[in-house]
PDB file of C-alpha atoms in Angstrom:
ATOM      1  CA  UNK A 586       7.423  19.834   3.097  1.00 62.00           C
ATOM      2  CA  UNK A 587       5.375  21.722   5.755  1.00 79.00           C
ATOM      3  CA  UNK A 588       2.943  18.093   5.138  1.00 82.00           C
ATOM      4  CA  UNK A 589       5.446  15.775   4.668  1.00 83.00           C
ATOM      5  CA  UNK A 590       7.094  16.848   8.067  1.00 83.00           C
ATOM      6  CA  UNK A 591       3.328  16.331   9.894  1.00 88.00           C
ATOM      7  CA  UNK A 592       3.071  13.122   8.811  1.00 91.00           C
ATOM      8  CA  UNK A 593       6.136  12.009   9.439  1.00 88.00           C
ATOM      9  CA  UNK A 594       6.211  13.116  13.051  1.00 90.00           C
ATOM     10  CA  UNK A 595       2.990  11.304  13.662  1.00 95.00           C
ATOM     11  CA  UNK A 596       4.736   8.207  12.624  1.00 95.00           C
ATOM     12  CA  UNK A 597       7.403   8.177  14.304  1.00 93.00           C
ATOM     13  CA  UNK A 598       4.868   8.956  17.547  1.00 95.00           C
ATOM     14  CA  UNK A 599       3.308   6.207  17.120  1.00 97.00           C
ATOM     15  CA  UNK A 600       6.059   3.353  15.937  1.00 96.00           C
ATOM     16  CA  UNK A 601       8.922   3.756  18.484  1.00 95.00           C
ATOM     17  CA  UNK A 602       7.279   1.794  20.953  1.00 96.00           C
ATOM     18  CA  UNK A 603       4.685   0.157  18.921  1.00 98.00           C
ATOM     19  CA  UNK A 604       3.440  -3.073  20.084  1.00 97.00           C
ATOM     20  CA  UNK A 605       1.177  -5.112  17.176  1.00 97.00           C
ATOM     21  CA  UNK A 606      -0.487  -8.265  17.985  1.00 95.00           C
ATOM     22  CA  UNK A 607       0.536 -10.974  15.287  1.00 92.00           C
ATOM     23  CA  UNK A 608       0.033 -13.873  14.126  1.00 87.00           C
ATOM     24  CA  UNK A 609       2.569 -16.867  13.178  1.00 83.00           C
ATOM     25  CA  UNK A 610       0.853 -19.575  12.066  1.00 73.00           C
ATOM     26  CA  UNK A 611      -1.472 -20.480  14.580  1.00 74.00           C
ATOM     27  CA  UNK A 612       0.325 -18.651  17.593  1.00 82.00           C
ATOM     28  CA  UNK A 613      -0.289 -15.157  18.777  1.00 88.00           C
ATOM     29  CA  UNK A 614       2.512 -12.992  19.593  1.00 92.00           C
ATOM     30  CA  UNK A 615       3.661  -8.974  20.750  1.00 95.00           C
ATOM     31  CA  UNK A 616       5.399  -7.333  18.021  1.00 96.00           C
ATOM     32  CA  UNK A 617       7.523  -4.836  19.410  1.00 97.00           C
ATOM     33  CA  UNK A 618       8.909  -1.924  17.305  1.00 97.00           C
ATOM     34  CA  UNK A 619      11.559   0.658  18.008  1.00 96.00           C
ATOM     35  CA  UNK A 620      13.097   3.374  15.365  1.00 94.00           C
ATOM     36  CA  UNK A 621      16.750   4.934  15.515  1.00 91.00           C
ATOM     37  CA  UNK A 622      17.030   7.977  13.866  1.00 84.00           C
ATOM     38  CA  UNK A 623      18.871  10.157  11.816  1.00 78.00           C
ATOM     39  CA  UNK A 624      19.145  13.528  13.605  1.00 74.00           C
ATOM     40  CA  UNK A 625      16.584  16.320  12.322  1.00 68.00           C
ATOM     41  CA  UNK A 626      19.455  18.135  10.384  1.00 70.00           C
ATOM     42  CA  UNK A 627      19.938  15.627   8.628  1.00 68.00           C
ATOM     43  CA  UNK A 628      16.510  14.674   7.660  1.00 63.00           C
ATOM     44  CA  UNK A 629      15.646  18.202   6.516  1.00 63.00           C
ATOM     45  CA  UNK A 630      19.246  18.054   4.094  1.00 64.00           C
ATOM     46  CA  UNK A 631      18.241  14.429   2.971  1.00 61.00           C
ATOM     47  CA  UNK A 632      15.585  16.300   0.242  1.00 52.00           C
ATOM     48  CA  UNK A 633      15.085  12.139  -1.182  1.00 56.00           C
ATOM     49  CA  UNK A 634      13.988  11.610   3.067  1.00 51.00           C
ATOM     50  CA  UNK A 635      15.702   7.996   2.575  1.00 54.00           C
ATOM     51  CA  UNK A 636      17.006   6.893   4.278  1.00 63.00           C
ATOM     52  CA  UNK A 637      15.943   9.001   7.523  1.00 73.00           C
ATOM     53  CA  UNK A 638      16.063   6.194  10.153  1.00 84.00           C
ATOM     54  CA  UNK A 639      15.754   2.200  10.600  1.00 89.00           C
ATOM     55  CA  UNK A 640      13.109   0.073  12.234  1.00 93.00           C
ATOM     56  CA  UNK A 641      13.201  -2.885  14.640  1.00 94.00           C
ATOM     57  CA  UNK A 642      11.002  -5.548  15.487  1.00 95.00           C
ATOM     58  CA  UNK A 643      11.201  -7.759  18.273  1.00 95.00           C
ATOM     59  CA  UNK A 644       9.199 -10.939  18.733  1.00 92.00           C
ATOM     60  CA  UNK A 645       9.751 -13.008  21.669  1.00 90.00           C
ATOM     61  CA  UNK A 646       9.020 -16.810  20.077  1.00 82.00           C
ATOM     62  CA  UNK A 647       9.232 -20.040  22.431  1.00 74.00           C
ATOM     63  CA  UNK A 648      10.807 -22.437  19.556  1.00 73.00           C
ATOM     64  CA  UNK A 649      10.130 -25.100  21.765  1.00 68.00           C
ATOM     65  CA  UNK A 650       6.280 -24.490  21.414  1.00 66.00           C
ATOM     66  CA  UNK A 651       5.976 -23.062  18.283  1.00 63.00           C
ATOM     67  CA  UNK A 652       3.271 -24.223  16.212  1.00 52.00           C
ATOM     68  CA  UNK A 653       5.830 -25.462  13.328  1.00 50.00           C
ATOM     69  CA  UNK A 654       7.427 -27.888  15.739  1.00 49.00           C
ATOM     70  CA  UNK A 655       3.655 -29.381  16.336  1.00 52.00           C
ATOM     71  CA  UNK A 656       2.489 -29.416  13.495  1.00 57.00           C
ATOM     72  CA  UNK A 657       5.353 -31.020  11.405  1.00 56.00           C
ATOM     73  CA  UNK A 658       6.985 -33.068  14.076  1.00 58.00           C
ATOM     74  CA  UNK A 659      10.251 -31.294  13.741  1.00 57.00           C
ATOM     75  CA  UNK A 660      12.708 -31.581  16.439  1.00 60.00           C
ATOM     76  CA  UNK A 661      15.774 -29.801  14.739  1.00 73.00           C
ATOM     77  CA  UNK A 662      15.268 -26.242  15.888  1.00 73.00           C
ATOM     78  CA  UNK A 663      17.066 -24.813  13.201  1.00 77.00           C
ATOM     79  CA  UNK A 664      14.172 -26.513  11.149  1.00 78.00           C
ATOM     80  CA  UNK A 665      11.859 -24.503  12.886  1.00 78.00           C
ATOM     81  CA  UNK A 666      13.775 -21.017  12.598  1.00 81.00           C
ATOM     82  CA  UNK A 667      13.655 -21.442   9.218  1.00 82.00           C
ATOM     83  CA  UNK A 668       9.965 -21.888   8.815  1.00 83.00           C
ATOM     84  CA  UNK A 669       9.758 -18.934  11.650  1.00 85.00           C
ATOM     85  CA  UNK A 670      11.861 -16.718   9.245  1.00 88.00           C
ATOM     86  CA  UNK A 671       9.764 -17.286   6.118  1.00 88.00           C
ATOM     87  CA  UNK A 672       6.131 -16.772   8.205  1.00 89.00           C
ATOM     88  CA  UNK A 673       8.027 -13.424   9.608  1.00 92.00           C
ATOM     89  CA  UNK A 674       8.445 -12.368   6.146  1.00 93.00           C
ATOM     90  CA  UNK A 675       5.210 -12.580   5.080  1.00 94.00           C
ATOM     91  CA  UNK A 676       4.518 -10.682   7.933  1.00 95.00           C
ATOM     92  CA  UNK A 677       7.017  -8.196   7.603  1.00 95.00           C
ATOM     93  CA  UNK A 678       5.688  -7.187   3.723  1.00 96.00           C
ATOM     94  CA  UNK A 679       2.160  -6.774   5.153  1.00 97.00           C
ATOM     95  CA  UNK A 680       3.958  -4.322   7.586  1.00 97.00           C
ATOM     96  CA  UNK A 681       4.671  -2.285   5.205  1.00 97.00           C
ATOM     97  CA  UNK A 682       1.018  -2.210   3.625  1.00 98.00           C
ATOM     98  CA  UNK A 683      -0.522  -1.505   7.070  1.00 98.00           C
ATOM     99  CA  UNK A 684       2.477   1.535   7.323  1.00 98.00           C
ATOM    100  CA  UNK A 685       1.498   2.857   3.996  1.00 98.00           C
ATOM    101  CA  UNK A 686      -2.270   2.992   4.205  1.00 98.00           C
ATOM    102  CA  UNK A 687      -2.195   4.741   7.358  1.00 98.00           C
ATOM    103  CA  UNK A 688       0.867   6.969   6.267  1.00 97.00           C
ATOM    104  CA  UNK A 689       1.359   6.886   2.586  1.00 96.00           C
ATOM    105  CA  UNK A 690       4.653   7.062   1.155  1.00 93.00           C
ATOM    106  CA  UNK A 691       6.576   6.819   4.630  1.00 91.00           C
ATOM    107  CA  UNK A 692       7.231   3.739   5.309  1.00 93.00           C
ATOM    108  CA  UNK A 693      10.090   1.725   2.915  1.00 91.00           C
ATOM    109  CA  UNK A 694      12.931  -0.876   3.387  1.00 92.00           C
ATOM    110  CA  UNK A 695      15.708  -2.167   1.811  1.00 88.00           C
ATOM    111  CA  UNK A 696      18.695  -4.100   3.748  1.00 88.00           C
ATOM    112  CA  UNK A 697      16.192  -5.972   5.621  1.00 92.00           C
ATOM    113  CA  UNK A 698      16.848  -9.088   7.502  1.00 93.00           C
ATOM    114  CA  UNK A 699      15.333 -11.130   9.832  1.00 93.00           C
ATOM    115  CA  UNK A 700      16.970 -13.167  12.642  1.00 90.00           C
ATOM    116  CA  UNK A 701      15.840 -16.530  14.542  1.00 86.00           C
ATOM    117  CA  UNK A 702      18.086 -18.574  16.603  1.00 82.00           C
ATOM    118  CA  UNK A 703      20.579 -19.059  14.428  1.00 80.00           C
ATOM    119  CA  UNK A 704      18.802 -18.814  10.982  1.00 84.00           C
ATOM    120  CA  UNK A 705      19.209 -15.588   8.988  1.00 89.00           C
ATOM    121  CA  UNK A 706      17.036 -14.628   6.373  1.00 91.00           C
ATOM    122  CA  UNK A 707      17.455 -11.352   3.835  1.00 94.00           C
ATOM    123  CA  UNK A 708      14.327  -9.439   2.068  1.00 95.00           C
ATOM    124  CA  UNK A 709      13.831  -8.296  -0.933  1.00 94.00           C
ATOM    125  CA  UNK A 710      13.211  -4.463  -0.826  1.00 93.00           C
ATOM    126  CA  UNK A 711       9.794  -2.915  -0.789  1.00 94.00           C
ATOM    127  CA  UNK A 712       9.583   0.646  -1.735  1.00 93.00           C
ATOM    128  CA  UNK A 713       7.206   2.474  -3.663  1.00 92.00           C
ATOM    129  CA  UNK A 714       7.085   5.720  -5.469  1.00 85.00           C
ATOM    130  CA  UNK A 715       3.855   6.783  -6.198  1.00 92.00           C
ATOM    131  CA  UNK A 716       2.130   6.715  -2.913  1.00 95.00           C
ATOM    132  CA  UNK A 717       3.546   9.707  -1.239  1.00 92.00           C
ATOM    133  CA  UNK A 718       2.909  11.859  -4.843  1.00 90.00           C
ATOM    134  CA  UNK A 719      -0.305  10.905  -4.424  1.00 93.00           C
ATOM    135  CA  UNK A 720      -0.779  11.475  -1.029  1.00 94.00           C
ATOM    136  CA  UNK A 721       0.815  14.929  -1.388  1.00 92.00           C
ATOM    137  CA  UNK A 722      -1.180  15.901  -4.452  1.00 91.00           C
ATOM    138  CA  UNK A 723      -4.402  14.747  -2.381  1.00 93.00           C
ATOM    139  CA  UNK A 724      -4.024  17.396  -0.211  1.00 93.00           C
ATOM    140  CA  UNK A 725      -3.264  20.400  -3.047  1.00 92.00           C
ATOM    141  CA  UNK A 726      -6.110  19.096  -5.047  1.00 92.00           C
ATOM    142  CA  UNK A 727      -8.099  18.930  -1.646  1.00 91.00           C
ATOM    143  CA  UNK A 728      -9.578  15.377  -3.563  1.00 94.00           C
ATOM    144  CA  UNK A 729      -9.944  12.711  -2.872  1.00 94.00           C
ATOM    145  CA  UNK A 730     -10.026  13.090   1.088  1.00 91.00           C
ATOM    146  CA  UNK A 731      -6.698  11.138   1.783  1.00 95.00           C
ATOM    147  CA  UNK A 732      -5.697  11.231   5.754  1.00 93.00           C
ATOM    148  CA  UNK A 733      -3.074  10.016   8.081  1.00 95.00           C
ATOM    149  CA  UNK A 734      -4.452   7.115  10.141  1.00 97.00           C
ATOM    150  CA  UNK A 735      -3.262   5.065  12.772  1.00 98.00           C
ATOM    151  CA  UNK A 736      -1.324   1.985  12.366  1.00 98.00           C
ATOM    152  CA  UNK A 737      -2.748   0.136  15.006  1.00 97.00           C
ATOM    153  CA  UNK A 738      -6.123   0.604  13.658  1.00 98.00           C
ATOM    154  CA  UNK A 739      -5.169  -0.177  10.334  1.00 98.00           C
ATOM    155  CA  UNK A 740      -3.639  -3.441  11.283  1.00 98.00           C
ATOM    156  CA  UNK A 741      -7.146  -4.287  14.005  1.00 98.00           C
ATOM    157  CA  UNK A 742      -9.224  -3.462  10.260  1.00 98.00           C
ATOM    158  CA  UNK A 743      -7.412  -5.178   8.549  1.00 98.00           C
ATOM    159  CA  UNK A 744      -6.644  -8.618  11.387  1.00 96.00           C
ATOM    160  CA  UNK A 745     -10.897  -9.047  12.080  1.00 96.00           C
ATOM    161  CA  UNK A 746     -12.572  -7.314   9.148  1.00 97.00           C
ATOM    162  CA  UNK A 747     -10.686  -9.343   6.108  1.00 97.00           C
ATOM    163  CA  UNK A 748      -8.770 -12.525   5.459  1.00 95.00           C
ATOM    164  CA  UNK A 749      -5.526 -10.184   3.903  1.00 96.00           C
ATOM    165  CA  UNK A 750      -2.996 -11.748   5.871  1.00 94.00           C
ATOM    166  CA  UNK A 751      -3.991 -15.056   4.270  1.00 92.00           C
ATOM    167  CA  UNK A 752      -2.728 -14.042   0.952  1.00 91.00           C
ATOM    168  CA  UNK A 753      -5.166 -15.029  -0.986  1.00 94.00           C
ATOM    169  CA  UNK A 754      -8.351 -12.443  -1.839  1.00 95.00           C
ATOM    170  CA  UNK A 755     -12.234 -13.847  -1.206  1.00 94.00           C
ATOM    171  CA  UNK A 756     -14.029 -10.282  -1.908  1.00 95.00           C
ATOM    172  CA  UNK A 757     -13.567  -7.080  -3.041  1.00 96.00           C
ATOM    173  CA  UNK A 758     -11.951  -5.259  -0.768  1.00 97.00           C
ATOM    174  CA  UNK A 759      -9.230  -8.086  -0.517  1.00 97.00           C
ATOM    175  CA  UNK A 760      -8.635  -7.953  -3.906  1.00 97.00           C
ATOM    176  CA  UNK A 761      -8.517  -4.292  -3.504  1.00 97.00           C
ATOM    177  CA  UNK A 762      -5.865  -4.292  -1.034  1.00 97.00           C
ATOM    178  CA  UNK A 763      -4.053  -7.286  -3.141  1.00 97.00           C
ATOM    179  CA  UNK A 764      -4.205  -4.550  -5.789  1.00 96.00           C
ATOM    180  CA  UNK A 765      -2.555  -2.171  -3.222  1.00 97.00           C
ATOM    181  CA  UNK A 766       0.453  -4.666  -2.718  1.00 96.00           C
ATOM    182  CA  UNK A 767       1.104  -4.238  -6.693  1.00 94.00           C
ATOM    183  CA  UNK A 768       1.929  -0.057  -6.147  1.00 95.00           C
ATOM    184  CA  UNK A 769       5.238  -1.322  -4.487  1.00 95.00           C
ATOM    185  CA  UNK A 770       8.701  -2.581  -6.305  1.00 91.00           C
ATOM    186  CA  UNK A 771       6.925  -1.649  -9.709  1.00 83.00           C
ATOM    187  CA  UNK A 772       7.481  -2.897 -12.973  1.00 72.00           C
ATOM    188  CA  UNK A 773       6.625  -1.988 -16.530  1.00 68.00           C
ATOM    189  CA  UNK A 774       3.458   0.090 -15.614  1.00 73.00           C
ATOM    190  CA  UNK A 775       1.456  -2.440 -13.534  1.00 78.00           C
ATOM    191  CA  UNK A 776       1.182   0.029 -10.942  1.00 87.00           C
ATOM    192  CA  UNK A 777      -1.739   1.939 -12.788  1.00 87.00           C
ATOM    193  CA  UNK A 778      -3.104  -1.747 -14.217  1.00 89.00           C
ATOM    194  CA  UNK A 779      -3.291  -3.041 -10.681  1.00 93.00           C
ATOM    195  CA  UNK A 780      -5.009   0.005  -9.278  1.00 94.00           C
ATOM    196  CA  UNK A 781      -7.830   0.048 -11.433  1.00 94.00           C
ATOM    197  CA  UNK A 782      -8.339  -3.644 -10.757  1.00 95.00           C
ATOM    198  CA  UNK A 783      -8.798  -2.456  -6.957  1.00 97.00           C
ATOM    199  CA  UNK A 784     -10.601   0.461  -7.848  1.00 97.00           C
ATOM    200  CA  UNK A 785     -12.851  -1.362 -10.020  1.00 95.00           C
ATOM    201  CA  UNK A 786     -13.205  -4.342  -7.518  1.00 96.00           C
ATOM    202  CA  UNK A 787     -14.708  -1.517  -4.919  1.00 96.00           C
ATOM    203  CA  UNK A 788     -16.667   0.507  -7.057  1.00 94.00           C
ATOM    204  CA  UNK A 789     -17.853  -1.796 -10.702  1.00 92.00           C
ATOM    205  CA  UNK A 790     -20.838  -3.678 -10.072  1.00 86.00           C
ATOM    206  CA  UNK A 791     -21.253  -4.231 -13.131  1.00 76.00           C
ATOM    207  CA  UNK A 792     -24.813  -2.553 -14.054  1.00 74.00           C
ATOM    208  CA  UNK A 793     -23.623   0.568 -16.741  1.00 81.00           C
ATOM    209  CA  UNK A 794     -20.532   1.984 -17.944  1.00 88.00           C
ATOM    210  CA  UNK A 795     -17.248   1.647 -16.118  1.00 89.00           C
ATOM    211  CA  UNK A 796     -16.111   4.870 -16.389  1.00 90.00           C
ATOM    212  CA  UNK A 797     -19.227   6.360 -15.820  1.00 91.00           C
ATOM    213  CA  UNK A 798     -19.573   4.020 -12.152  1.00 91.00           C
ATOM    214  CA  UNK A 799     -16.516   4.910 -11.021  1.00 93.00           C
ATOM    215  CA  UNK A 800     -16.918   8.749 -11.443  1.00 92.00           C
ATOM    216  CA  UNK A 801     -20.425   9.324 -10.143  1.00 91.00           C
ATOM    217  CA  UNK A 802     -19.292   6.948  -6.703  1.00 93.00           C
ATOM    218  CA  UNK A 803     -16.081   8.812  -6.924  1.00 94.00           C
ATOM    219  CA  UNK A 804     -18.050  11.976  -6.589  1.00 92.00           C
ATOM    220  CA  UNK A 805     -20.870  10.275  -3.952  1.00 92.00           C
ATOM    221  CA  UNK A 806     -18.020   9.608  -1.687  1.00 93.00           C
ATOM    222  CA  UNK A 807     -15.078  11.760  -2.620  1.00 94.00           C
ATOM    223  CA  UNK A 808     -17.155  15.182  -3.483  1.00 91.00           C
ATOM    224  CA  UNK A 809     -17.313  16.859  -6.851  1.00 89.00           C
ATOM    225  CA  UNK A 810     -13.974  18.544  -7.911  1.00 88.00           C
ATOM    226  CA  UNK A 811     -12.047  19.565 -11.063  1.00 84.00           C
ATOM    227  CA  UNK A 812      -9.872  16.003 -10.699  1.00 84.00           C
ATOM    228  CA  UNK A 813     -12.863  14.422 -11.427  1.00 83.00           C
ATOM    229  CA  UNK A 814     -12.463  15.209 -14.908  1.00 79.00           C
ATOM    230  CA  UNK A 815      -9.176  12.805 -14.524  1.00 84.00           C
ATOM    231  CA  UNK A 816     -11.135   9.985 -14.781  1.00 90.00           C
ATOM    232  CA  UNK A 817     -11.938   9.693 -18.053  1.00 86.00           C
ATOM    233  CA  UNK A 818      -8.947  10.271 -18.954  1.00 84.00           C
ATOM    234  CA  UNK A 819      -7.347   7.449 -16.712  1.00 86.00           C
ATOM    235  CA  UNK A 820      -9.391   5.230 -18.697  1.00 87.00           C
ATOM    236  CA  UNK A 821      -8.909   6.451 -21.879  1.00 86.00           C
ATOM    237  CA  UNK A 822      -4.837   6.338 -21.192  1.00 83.00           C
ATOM    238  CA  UNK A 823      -5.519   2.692 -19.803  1.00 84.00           C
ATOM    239  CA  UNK A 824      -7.495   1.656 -22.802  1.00 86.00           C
ATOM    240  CA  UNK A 825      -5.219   3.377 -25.141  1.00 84.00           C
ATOM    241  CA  UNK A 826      -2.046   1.529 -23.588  1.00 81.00           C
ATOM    242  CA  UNK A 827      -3.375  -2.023 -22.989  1.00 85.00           C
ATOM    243  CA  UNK A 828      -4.809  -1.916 -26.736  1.00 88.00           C
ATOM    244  CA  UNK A 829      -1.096  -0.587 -28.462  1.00 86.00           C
ATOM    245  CA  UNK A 830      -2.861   2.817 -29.161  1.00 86.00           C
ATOM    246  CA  UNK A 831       0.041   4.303 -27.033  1.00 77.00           C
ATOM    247  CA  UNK A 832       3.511   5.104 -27.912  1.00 76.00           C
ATOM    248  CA  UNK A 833       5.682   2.928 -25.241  1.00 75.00           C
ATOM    249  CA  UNK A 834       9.154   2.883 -24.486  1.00 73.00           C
ATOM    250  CA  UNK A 835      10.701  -0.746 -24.895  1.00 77.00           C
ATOM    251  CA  UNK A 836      11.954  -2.297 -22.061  1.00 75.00           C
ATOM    252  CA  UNK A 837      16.038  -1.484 -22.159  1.00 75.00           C
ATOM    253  CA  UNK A 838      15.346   1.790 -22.874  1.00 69.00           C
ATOM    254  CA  UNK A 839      17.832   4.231 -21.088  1.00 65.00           C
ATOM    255  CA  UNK A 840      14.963   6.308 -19.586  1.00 60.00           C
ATOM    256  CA  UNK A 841      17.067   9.711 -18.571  1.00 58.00           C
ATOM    257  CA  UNK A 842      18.385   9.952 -22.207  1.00 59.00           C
ATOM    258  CA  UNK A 843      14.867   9.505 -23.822  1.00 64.00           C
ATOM    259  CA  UNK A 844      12.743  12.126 -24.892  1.00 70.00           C
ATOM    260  CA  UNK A 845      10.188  10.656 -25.999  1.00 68.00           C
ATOM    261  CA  UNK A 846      10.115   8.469 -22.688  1.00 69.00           C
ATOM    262  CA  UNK A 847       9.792  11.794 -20.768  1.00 71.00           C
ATOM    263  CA  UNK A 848       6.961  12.917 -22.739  1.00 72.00           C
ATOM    264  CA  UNK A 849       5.113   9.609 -22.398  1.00 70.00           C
ATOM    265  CA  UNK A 850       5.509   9.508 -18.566  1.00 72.00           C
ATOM    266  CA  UNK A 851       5.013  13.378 -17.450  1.00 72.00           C
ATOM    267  CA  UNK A 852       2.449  13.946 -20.461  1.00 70.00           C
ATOM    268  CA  UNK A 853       0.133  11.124 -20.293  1.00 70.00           C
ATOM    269  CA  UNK A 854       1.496   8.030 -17.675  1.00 80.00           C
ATOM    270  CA  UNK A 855       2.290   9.581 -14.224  1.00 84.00           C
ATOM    271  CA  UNK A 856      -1.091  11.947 -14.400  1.00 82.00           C
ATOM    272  CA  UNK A 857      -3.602   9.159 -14.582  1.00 85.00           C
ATOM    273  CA  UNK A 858      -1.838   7.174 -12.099  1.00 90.00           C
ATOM    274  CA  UNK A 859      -1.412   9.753  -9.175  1.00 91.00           C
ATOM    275  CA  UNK A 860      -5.283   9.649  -9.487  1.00 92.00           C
ATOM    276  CA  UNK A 861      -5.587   5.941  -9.823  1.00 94.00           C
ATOM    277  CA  UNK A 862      -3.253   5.817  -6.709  1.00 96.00           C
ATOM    278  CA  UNK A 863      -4.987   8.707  -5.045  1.00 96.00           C
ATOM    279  CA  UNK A 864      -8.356   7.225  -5.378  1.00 96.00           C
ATOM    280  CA  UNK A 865      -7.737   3.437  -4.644  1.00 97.00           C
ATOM    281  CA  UNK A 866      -6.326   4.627  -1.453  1.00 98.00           C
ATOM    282  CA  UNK A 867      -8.839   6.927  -0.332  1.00 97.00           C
ATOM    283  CA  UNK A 868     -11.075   4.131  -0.571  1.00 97.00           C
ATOM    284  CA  UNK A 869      -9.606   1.672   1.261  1.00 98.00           C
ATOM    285  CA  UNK A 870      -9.137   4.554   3.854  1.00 98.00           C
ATOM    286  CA  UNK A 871     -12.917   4.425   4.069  1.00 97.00           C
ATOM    287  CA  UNK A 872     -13.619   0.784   4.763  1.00 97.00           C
ATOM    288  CA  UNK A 873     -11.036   1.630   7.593  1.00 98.00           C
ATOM    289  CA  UNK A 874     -12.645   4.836   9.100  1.00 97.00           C
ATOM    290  CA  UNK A 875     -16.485   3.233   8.958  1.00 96.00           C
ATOM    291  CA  UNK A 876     -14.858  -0.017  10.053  1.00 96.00           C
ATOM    292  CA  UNK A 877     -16.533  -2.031   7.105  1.00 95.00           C
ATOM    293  CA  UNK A 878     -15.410  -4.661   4.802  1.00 94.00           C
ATOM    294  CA  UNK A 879     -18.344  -4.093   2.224  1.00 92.00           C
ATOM    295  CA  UNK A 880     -19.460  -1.352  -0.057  1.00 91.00           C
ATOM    296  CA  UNK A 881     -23.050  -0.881  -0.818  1.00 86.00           C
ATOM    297  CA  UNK A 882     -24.572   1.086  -3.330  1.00 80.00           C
ATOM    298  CA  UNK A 883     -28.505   1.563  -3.876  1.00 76.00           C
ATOM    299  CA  UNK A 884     -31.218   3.466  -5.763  1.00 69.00           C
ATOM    300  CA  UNK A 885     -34.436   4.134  -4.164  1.00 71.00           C
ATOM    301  CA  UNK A 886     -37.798   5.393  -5.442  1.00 75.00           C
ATOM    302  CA  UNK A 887     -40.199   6.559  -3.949  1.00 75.00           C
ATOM    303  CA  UNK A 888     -43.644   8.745  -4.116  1.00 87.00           C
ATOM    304  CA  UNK A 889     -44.585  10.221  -1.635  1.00 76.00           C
TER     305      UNK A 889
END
């Protein structure tokens, strides 16, 4: 709790009074963010921390000007809200990513809405329940180096160094961080399918073994450790499960009342994905911290 309470403090340091630049089609604008919070008694009784406080953003829009109204000819400026509330959307979901690489496992909504003019527009809830596990197990293991970064250079990295906000993915580390998106609002296990596609769009290039590329570049840039040995069995588990090796629950199953569900997740499921969680996210913590949208690997030789 000692960590959980760092990180959280350095959060909510840096969002209430947060100002992001962002983008709405082809317009630039301040978003302006503000918390209220739950008192700190509460907080430290609230042992699930959720919900410990809500977030605002602010975005002062000219709907006269706005790039939907010149683009499309629209006059009706409920029109225009509209469009404005489904471009905020987008934006508000890659929020969330930005939040959760620089602070993993803090940052989660539900009851959102956003508000233009007179047009009203309800999310869908993005939460995630692996990322703060693996965040927190990071630092016990002491591997792989997982840190708390800034938002606001999250959000410059991730604004000039890759086309993310797009949607769409054009290299690796985009289809990394498209990965990424896949570790929230889960659904029958493509949380650890989706992170080894990220993991494996950083680190395969394809010349040997999978398994054996990911561990020797997981130890180049993560150090050697004991967890190391948890990634051939992350494979093996993956390999196991997409090829009906592995006993599954079905899909109605009443999880709580399951034994055999229990032993499939704590056994054998929720191991290999803290890792695969652990280690996509250290990564794309790297690109951040050396400020780089590419990964290069090389052998050299040499006599001398």
């Amino acid at each position: 709790y000692e960590a959980l309470d760092f990180i959280m403090d350095l959060f909510i340091k840096e969002v209430n009074g947060m100002v992001l630049k962002t983008k709405l089609g082809d317009c630039e604008y301040d978003s302006k963010f503000s918390l209220s919070l739950i008192s700190d008694e509460d907080r430290k009784r609230n042992l699930d921390w959720i919900p410990w406080g809500t977030c605002s953003i602010n975005i002062d829009v000219d709907l006269e000007k706005s790039v939907a109204h010149e683009r499309s000819g629209k006059t009706d400026l409920d029109e225009i809200s509209y469009d404005l509330c489904f471009q905020m959307t987008n934006r508000i979901y890659d929020y969330c990513i930005a939040f959760n690489i620089a602070y993993p496992g803090i940052f989660e909504f539900s009851d959102a809405e956003i508000k233009v003019n007179k047009q009203t527009m309800h999310l869908e809830d993005c939460i995630s329940n692996v990322l703060l596990d693996a965040y927190l197990q990071s630092l016990e293991d002491k591997w792989p180096n997982i840190q708390a970064l800034t938002i606001s250079k999250v959000w410059e990295w991730i604004n000039t160094k890759t086309n993310f906000l797009s949607g769409f993915s054009n290299c690796s580390i985009e289809r990394a961080l498209n990965a990424f998106t896949y570790l929230f609002n889960t659904n029958n296990y493509e949380d650890l399918l989706y992170c080894l596609m990220g993991i494996e769009a950083i680190l395969n290039s394809g010349d040997y073994s999978i398994t054996k590329q990911i561990k020797e570049k997981c130890e180049l840039l993560f150090g050697k450790n004991f967890k190391t040995k948890s990634i051939g069995n992350m494979y093996d588990i993956r390999s196991r499960f997409i090829h009906g090796q592995l006993d599954f629950p079905s899909k109605f199953t009443i999880y709580d009342l399951n034994l055999g569900y229990t032993k499939f997740l704590v056994d054998k499921y929720d191991v290999c994905r803290t890792t695969a969680v652990s280690i996509l996210l250290s990564l794309i913590q790297h690109f951040i911290k050396n400020d780089s949208n590419k990964l290069v690997t090389k052998t050299e030789i040499s006599f001398e």
